[in-house]
Coordinates of C-alpha atoms in Angstrom, one line a residue:
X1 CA -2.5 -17.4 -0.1
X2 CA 1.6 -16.9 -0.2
X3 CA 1.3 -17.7 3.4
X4 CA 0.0 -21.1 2.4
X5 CA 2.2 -21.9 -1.2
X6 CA 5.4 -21.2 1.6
X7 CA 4.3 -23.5 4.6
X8 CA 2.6 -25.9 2.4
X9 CA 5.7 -26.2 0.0
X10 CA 8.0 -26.9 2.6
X11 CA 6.0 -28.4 5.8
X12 CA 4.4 -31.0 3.3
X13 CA 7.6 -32.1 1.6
X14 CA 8.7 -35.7 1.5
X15 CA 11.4 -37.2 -0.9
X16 CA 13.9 -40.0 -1.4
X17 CA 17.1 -41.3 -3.5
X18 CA 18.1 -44.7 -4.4
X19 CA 21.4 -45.6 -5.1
X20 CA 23.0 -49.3 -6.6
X21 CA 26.1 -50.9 -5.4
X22 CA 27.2 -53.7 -7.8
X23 CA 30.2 -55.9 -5.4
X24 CA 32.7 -58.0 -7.6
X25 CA 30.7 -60.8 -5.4
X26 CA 27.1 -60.5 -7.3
X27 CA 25.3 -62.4 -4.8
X28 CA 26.1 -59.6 -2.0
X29 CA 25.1 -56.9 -4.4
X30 CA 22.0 -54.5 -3.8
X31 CA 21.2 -52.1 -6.9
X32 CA 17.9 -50.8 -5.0
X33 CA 19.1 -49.2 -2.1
X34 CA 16.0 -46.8 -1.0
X35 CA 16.9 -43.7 1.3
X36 CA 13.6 -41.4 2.3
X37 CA 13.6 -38.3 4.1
X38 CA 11.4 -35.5 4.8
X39 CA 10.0 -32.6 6.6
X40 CA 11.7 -31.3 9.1
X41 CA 15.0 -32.3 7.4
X42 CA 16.9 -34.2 10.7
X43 CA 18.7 -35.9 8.5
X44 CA 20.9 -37.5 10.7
X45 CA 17.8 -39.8 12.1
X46 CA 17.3 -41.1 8.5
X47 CA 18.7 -44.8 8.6
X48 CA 19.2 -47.4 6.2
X49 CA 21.2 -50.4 5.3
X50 CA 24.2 -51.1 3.1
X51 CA 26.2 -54.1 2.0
X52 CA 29.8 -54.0 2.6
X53 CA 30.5 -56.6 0.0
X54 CA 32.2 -59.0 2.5
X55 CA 29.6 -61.6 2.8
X56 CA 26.3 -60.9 3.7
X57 CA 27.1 -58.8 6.3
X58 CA 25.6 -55.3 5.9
X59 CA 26.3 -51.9 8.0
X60 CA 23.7 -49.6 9.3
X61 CA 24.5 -46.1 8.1
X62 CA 22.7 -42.8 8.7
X63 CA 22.5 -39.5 6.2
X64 CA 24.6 -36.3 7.8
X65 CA 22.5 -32.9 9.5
X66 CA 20.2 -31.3 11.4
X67 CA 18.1 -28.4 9.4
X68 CA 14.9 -28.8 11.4
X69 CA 16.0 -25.2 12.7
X70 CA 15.7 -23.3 10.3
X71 CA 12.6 -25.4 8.2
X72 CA 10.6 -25.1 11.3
X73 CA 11.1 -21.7 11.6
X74 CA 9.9 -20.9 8.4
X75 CA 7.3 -22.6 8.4
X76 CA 6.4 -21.7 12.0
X77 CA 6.4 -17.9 10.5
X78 CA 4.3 -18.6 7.2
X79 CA 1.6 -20.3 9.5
X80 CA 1.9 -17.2 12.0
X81 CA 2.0 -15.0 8.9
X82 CA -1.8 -16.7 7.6
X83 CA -3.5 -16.7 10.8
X84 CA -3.0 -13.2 11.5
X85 CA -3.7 -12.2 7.4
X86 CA -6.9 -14.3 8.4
X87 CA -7.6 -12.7 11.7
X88 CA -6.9 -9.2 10.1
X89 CA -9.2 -9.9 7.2
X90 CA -11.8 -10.3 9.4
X91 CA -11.3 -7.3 11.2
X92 CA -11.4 -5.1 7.9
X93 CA -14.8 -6.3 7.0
X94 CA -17.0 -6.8 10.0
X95 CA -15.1 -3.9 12.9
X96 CA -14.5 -1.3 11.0
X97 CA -15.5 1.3 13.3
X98 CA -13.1 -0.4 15.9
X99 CA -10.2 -0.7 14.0
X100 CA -10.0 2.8 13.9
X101 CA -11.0 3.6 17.3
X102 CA -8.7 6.0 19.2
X103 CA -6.4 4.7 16.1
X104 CA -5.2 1.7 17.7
X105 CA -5.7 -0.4 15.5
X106 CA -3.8 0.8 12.6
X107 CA -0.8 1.6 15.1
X108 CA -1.4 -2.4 15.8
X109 CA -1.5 -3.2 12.4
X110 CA 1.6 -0.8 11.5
X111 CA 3.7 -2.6 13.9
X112 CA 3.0 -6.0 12.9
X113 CA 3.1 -5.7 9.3
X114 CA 7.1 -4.1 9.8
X115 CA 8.1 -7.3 12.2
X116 CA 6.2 -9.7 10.2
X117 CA 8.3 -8.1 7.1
X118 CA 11.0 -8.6 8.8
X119 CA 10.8 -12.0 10.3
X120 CA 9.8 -13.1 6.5
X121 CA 13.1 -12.1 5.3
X122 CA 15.0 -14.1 8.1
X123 CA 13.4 -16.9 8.1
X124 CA 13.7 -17.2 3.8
X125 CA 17.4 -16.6 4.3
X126 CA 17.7 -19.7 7.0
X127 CA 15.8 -21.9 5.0
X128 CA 17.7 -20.9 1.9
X129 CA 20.7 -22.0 3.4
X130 CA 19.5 -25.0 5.2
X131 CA 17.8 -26.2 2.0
X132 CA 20.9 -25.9 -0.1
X133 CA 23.0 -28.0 3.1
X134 CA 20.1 -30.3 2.4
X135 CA 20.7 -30.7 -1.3
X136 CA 24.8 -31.2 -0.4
X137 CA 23.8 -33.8 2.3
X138 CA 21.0 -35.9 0.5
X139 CA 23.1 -35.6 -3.0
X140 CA 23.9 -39.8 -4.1
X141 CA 27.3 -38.9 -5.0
X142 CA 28.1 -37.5 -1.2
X143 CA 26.1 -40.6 0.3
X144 CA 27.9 -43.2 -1.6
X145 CA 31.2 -41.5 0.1
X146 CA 29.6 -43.3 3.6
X147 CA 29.8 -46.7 2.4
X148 CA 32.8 -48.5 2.9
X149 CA 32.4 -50.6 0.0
X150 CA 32.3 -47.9 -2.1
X151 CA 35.8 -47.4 -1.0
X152 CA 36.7 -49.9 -2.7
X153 CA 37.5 -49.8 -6.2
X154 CA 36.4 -53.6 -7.1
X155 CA 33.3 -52.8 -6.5
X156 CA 30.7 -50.2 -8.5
X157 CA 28.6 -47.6 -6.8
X158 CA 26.2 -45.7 -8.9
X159 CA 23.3 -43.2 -7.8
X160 CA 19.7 -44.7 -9.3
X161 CA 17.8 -41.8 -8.1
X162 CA 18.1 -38.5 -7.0
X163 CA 15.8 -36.7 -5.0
X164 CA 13.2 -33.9 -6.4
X165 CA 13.5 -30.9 -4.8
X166 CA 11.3 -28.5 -7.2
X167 CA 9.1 -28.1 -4.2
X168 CA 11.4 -26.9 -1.8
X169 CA 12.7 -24.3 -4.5
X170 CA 9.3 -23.2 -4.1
X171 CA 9.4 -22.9 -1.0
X172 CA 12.4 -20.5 -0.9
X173 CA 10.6 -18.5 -3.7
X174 CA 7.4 -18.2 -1.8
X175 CA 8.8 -17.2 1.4
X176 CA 11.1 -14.3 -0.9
X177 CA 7.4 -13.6 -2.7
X178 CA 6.2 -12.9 1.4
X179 CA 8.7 -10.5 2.4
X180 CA 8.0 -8.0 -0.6
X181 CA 4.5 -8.3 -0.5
X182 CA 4.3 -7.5 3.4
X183 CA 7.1 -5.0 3.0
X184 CA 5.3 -3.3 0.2
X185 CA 2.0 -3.1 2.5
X186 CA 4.1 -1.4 5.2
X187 CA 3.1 2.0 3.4
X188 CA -0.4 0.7 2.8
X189 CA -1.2 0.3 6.5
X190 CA 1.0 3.7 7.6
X191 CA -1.3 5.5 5.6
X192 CA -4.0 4.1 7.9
X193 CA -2.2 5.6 11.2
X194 CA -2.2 8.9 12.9
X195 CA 1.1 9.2 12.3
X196 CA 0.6 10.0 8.5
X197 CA -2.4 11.8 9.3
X198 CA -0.6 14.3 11.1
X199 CA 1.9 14.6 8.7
X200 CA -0.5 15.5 6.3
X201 CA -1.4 18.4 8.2
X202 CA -0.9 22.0 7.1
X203 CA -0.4 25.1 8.9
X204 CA -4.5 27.2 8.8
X205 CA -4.2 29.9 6.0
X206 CA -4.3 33.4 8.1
X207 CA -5.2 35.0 5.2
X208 CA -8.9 35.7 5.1
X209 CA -10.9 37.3 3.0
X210 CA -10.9 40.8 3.4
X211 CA -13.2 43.6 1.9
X212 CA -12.2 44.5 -1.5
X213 CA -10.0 48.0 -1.2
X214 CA -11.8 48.7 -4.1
X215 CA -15.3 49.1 -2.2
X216 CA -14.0 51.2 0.6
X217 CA -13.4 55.1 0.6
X218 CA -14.2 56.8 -2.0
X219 CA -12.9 54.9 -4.8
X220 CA -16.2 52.6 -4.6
X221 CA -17.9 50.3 -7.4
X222 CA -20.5 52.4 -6.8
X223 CA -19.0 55.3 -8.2
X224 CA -19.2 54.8 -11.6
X225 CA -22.8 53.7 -10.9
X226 CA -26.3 55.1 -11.9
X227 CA -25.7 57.9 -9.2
X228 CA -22.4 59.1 -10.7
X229 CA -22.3 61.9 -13.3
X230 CA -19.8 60.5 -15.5
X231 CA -21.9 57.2 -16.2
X232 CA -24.8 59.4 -17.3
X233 CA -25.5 59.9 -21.0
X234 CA -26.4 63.0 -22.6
X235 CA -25.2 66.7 -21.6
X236 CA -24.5 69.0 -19.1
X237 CA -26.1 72.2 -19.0
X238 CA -23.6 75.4 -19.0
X239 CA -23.7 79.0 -19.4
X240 CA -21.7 80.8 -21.8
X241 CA -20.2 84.0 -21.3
X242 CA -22.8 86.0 -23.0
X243 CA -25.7 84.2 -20.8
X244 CA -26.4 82.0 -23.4
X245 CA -26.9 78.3 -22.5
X246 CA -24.6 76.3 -23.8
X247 CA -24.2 72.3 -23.7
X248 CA -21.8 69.7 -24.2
X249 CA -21.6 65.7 -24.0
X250 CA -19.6 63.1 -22.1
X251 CA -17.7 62.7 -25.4
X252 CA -14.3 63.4 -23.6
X253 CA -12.1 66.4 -23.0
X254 CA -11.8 67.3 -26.8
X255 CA -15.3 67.8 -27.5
X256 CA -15.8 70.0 -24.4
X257 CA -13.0 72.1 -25.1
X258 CA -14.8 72.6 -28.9
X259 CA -17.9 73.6 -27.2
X260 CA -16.2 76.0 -24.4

């Protein structure tokens, strides 16, 4: 869709001025002198007619440039730029699965997004220029200059018209608009490569898990278990000195040194 605004803004432009020359002769005067140009801006094949207000003769003049250049190329991109968003659009939605074959096709993608980026911000550049040469060259104060009886201060030369440019602004903006939004979806389609895949990529964790130390040897879960002594309640059976039996509890060392 910005593809479009910029090609469409620009490609489809067509505009005029009109300018009025009043001669101290009214009869050879023409206040509705009509000067159109448009797309691709070679100015210097735009004709039309003047009087020289000396008689009726009149002179054939011509406006000044050549910015085909640089409006062609940026349209020329902005077309490129939507057939391949089309194409690519495409491709997302219906071959999936070979898009991402062997990863060539994000590697495709990757490369064409960064030229595309960069061809956008050329190309906006060149026609910013060449559209502000065609402001200077289709302004009715610098085409009056060419007439010779404008040279002349008897007579009165005065812009009717100017020319409306709010389109070709635009155009400039759209083509500005481009270049971010492809340069912003250079990260968008490197995520889809291998490239950030394998950056992604960690060293394997050697550390495994190993057997508790804990439930090895002798110092084992188990120990304090139902088949350890200390874990048991009740007493242990001794016998006192003078062959009496004697017991004591697992109430700790205090109580068993009360009993001995």
């Amino acid at each position: 869709l910005f593809a479009i605004f910029a090609f469409a803004t620009c490609g489809g432009y067509s505009g005029g001025l009109r300018l009025s020359v009043d001669c101290a002769n009214k009869s050879e005067s023409d206040f509705n002198i009509d000067i159109a140009f448009a797309y691709p801006f070679r100015l210097h094949q735009v004709n039309f007619d003047a009087p020289t207000c000396e008689g009726k003769r009149r002179e054939k003049l011509s406006l000044i440039g050549d910015f085909s250049s640089s409006a062609e190329f940026f349209v020329t991109i902005a077309v490129f730029a939507f057939l391949y968003s089309l194409a690519a659009t495409v491709v997302y939605i219906f071959f999936q699965n070979k898009y991402r074959e062997n990863n060539r096709g994000p590697l495709i993608d990757f490369i064409v997004t960064v030229v595309f980026s960069f061809l956008w911000l050329v190309s906006s550049s060149a026609w910013a220029k060449g559209l502000s040469d065609v402001k200077i060259a289709t302004d009715p104060d610098e085409v009056l200059l060419l007439m010779s009886a404008c040279k002349q201060q008897s007579n009165k030369c005065l812009p009717v018209r100017s020319p409306v440019m709010s389109s070709l602004n635009t155009s400039v903006v759209f083509g500005y608009l481009n270049f971010i939004l492809w340069a912003g979806n250079i990260w968008f389609v490197f995520k889809e490569t291998g490239w950030h895949s394998s950056g992604q990529r960690h060293p394997p964790d050697t550390t495994e898990k190993q057997p508790s130390s804990y439930n090895q040897g002798g110092y084992n879960q188990d120990s304090y278990g139902p088949a350890g002594g200390y874990n048991q309640p009740g007493s242990y059976g001794q016998v006192g000195e003078y062959g009496q039996s004697q017991s004591y509890s697992q109430s700790g060392p205090t109580s068993f040194a009360n009993q001995i």
